[in-house]
Amino acid sequence: MRVGMKLGIQKAAAASVVMMVMTGAFAQEDAVGEVEVTDKLISVSGSGHKRTFPCDGRKLEVVGSGHIVTTTGVCGAVEVLGVGNTVTVEVKPKGRLEVTGTDQTVRWKSEGKIAQSVTGTGHSVTRIK
């Protein structure tokens, strides 16, 4: 690889890291993919993230595989897509829980009824107290 090309790739990688930090996206050392937290959304993508987030009414999206995500507080909506994720969450009354893919484990609680959509195979979706 030419030196100029190698430096260009290094600069591009450094710029993408800066952009991830600036947008609130960050990754764990043993995980792949991004975590983005905004005032309306918590988004976990890739694989292997093990995180706890204060939900504070936001939507939680977990996409990918092998994540272990726990929230504190109440989420407005929850979407879990992929394979083998584990999510523990509280959903607001009349909120929505959507589980898609294979072998998802979702433990949820709510002070009222919620809308649920569960598609795919091998899921364990359990209401907890």
mmCIF file of C-alpha atoms in Angstrom:
data_model
loop_
_atom_site.group_PDB
_atom_site.id
_atom_site.type_symbol
_atom_site.label_atom_id
_atom_site.label_comp_id
_atom_site.label_asym_id
_atom_site.label_seq_id
_atom_site.Cartn_x
_atom_site.Cartn_y
_atom_site.Cartn_z
ATOM 1 C CA MET A 1 0.000 0.000 0.000
ATOM 2 C CA ARG A 2 1.371 3.391 -0.880
ATOM 3 C CA VAL A 3 2.231 5.744 2.004
ATOM 4 C CA GLY A 4 -0.103 8.492 0.724
ATOM 5 C CA MET A 5 -3.016 6.056 0.504
ATOM 6 C CA LYS A 6 -2.277 4.684 3.984
ATOM 7 C CA LEU A 7 -2.259 8.205 5.479
ATOM 8 C CA GLY A 8 -5.525 8.957 3.676
ATOM 9 C CA ILE A 9 -7.162 5.882 5.201
ATOM 10 C CA GLN A 10 -5.855 6.801 8.677
ATOM 11 C CA LYS A 11 -7.210 10.349 8.330
ATOM 12 C CA ALA A 12 -10.593 9.018 7.198
ATOM 13 C CA ALA A 13 -10.713 6.635 10.163
ATOM 14 C CA ALA A 14 -9.811 9.441 12.580
ATOM 15 C CA ALA A 15 -12.482 11.682 11.043
ATOM 16 C CA SER A 16 -15.132 8.968 11.439
ATOM 17 C CA VAL A 17 -14.215 8.540 15.120
ATOM 18 C CA VAL A 18 -14.550 12.297 15.631
ATOM 19 C CA MET A 19 -17.949 12.236 13.884
ATOM 20 C CA MET A 20 -19.128 9.352 16.083
ATOM 21 C CA VAL A 21 -18.190 11.285 19.217
ATOM 22 C CA MET A 22 -19.777 14.478 17.927
ATOM 23 C CA THR A 23 -23.078 12.727 17.114
ATOM 24 C CA GLY A 24 -23.251 10.920 20.434
ATOM 25 C CA ALA A 25 -22.407 7.552 18.903
ATOM 26 C CA PHE A 26 -19.832 5.401 20.637
ATOM 27 C CA ALA A 27 -18.839 1.756 20.925
ATOM 28 C CA GLN A 28 -17.582 -0.560 23.645
ATOM 29 C CA GLU A 29 -14.186 -2.191 23.259
ATOM 30 C CA ASP A 30 -15.628 -5.723 23.000
ATOM 31 C CA ALA A 31 -18.611 -4.720 20.845
ATOM 32 C CA VAL A 32 -19.087 -3.940 17.180
ATOM 33 C CA GLY A 33 -21.412 -1.241 15.872
ATOM 34 C CA GLU A 34 -22.731 2.032 17.174
ATOM 35 C CA VAL A 35 -24.694 3.302 20.109
ATOM 36 C CA GLU A 36 -26.516 6.563 19.522
ATOM 37 C CA VAL A 37 -28.347 8.457 22.241
ATOM 38 C CA THR A 38 -30.430 11.525 21.424
ATOM 39 C CA ASP A 39 -33.249 13.284 23.233
ATOM 40 C CA LYS A 40 -35.813 11.067 21.420
ATOM 41 C CA LEU A 41 -33.967 7.830 20.656
ATOM 42 C CA ILE A 42 -31.601 5.238 22.068
ATOM 43 C CA SER A 43 -30.241 3.129 19.199
ATOM 44 C CA VAL A 44 -27.927 0.142 19.682
ATOM 45 C CA SER A 45 -26.665 -1.600 16.538
ATOM 46 C CA GLY A 46 -24.079 -4.192 15.577
ATOM 47 C CA SER A 47 -23.248 -6.909 18.089
ATOM 48 C CA GLY A 48 -22.163 -7.491 21.658
ATOM 49 C CA HIS A 49 -23.042 -4.238 23.435
ATOM 50 C CA LYS A 50 -23.727 -4.620 27.171
ATOM 51 C CA ARG A 51 -25.266 -1.367 28.363
ATOM 52 C CA THR A 52 -27.778 0.249 30.722
ATOM 53 C CA PHE A 53 -29.572 3.437 29.668
ATOM 54 C CA PRO A 54 -32.016 5.832 31.339
ATOM 55 C CA CYS A 55 -34.924 5.738 28.884
ATOM 56 C CA ASP A 56 -36.805 8.881 29.984
ATOM 57 C CA GLY A 57 -39.655 8.420 27.465
ATOM 58 C CA ARG A 58 -37.381 7.810 24.461
ATOM 59 C CA LYS A 59 -37.767 5.069 21.875
ATOM 60 C CA LEU A 60 -35.336 2.165 22.316
ATOM 61 C CA GLU A 61 -34.045 0.396 19.185
ATOM 62 C CA VAL A 62 -31.863 -2.687 19.535
ATOM 63 C CA VAL A 63 -30.684 -4.008 16.163
ATOM 64 C CA GLY A 64 -28.164 -6.767 15.538
ATOM 65 C CA SER A 65 -27.044 -9.688 17.664
ATOM 66 C CA GLY A 66 -25.854 -10.564 21.134
ATOM 67 C CA HIS A 67 -26.671 -7.256 22.821
ATOM 68 C CA ILE A 68 -27.602 -7.112 26.500
ATOM 69 C CA VAL A 69 -29.550 -3.898 27.070
ATOM 70 C CA THR A 70 -31.290 -2.776 30.257
ATOM 71 C CA THR A 71 -33.151 0.464 30.727
ATOM 72 C CA THR A 72 -34.116 2.443 33.766
ATOM 73 C CA GLY A 73 -37.194 4.621 33.655
ATOM 74 C CA VAL A 74 -39.941 4.221 31.094
ATOM 75 C CA CYS A 75 -39.515 3.937 27.308
ATOM 76 C CA GLY A 76 -42.135 5.271 24.904
ATOM 77 C CA ALA A 77 -41.619 2.420 22.418
ATOM 78 C CA VAL A 78 -39.254 -0.524 22.029
ATOM 79 C CA GLU A 79 -38.030 -2.269 18.873
ATOM 80 C CA VAL A 80 -35.795 -5.363 19.051
ATOM 81 C CA LEU A 81 -34.582 -6.766 15.700
ATOM 82 C CA GLY A 82 -31.981 -9.393 14.936
ATOM 83 C CA VAL A 83 -30.732 -12.521 16.670
ATOM 84 C CA GLY A 84 -30.068 -13.402 20.302
ATOM 85 C CA ASN A 85 -30.487 -10.026 21.987
ATOM 86 C CA THR A 86 -31.481 -9.708 25.653
ATOM 87 C CA VAL A 87 -33.500 -6.632 26.638
ATOM 88 C CA THR A 88 -35.033 -5.662 29.982
ATOM 89 C CA VAL A 89 -37.284 -2.630 29.717
ATOM 90 C CA GLU A 90 -40.292 -0.745 31.069
ATOM 91 C CA VAL A 91 -42.784 0.425 28.426
ATOM 92 C CA LYS A 92 -45.215 3.294 28.951
ATOM 93 C CA PRO A 93 -48.917 2.371 29.066
ATOM 94 C CA LYS A 94 -50.306 2.287 25.511
ATOM 95 C CA GLY A 95 -46.702 2.122 24.265
ATOM 96 C CA ARG A 96 -45.464 -0.391 21.692
ATOM 97 C CA LEU A 97 -43.135 -3.399 21.931
ATOM 98 C CA GLU A 98 -41.968 -4.900 18.640
ATOM 99 C CA VAL A 99 -39.795 -8.032 18.534
ATOM 100 C CA THR A 100 -38.539 -9.436 15.207
ATOM 101 C CA GLY A 101 -35.948 -12.026 14.262
ATOM 102 C CA THR A 102 -34.765 -15.124 16.087
ATOM 103 C CA ASP A 103 -34.100 -16.095 19.715
ATOM 104 C CA GLN A 104 -34.714 -12.685 21.315
ATOM 105 C CA THR A 105 -35.160 -12.529 25.097
ATOM 106 C CA VAL A 106 -37.265 -9.576 26.188
ATOM 107 C CA ARG A 107 -38.377 -8.965 29.762
ATOM 108 C CA TRP A 108 -40.769 -6.050 30.006
ATOM 109 C CA LYS A 109 -43.042 -4.339 32.476
ATOM 110 C CA SER A 110 -45.662 -1.632 32.214
ATOM 111 C CA GLU A 111 -48.185 0.114 34.423
ATOM 112 C CA GLY A 112 -50.852 -0.597 31.776
ATOM 113 C CA LYS A 113 -51.588 -2.389 28.525
ATOM 114 C CA ILE A 114 -49.173 -2.080 25.604
ATOM 115 C CA ALA A 115 -49.327 -3.000 21.923
ATOM 116 C CA GLN A 116 -47.122 -5.964 21.017
ATOM 117 C CA SER A 117 -45.890 -7.351 17.734
ATOM 118 C CA VAL A 118 -43.772 -10.499 17.927
ATOM 119 C CA THR A 119 -42.603 -12.121 14.678
ATOM 120 C CA GLY A 120 -39.920 -14.687 13.993
ATOM 121 C CA THR A 121 -38.941 -17.784 15.952
ATOM 122 C CA GLY A 122 -37.544 -18.867 19.304
ATOM 123 C CA HIS A 123 -38.350 -15.697 21.269
ATOM 124 C CA SER A 124 -38.940 -15.415 25.004
ATOM 125 C CA VAL A 125 -41.073 -12.330 25.618
ATOM 126 C CA THR A 126 -42.100 -12.148 29.277
ATOM 127 C CA ARG A 127 -43.971 -9.586 31.314
ATOM 128 C CA ILE A 128 -42.274 -9.029 34.683
ATOM 129 C CA LYS A 129 -43.462 -7.243 37.791
#
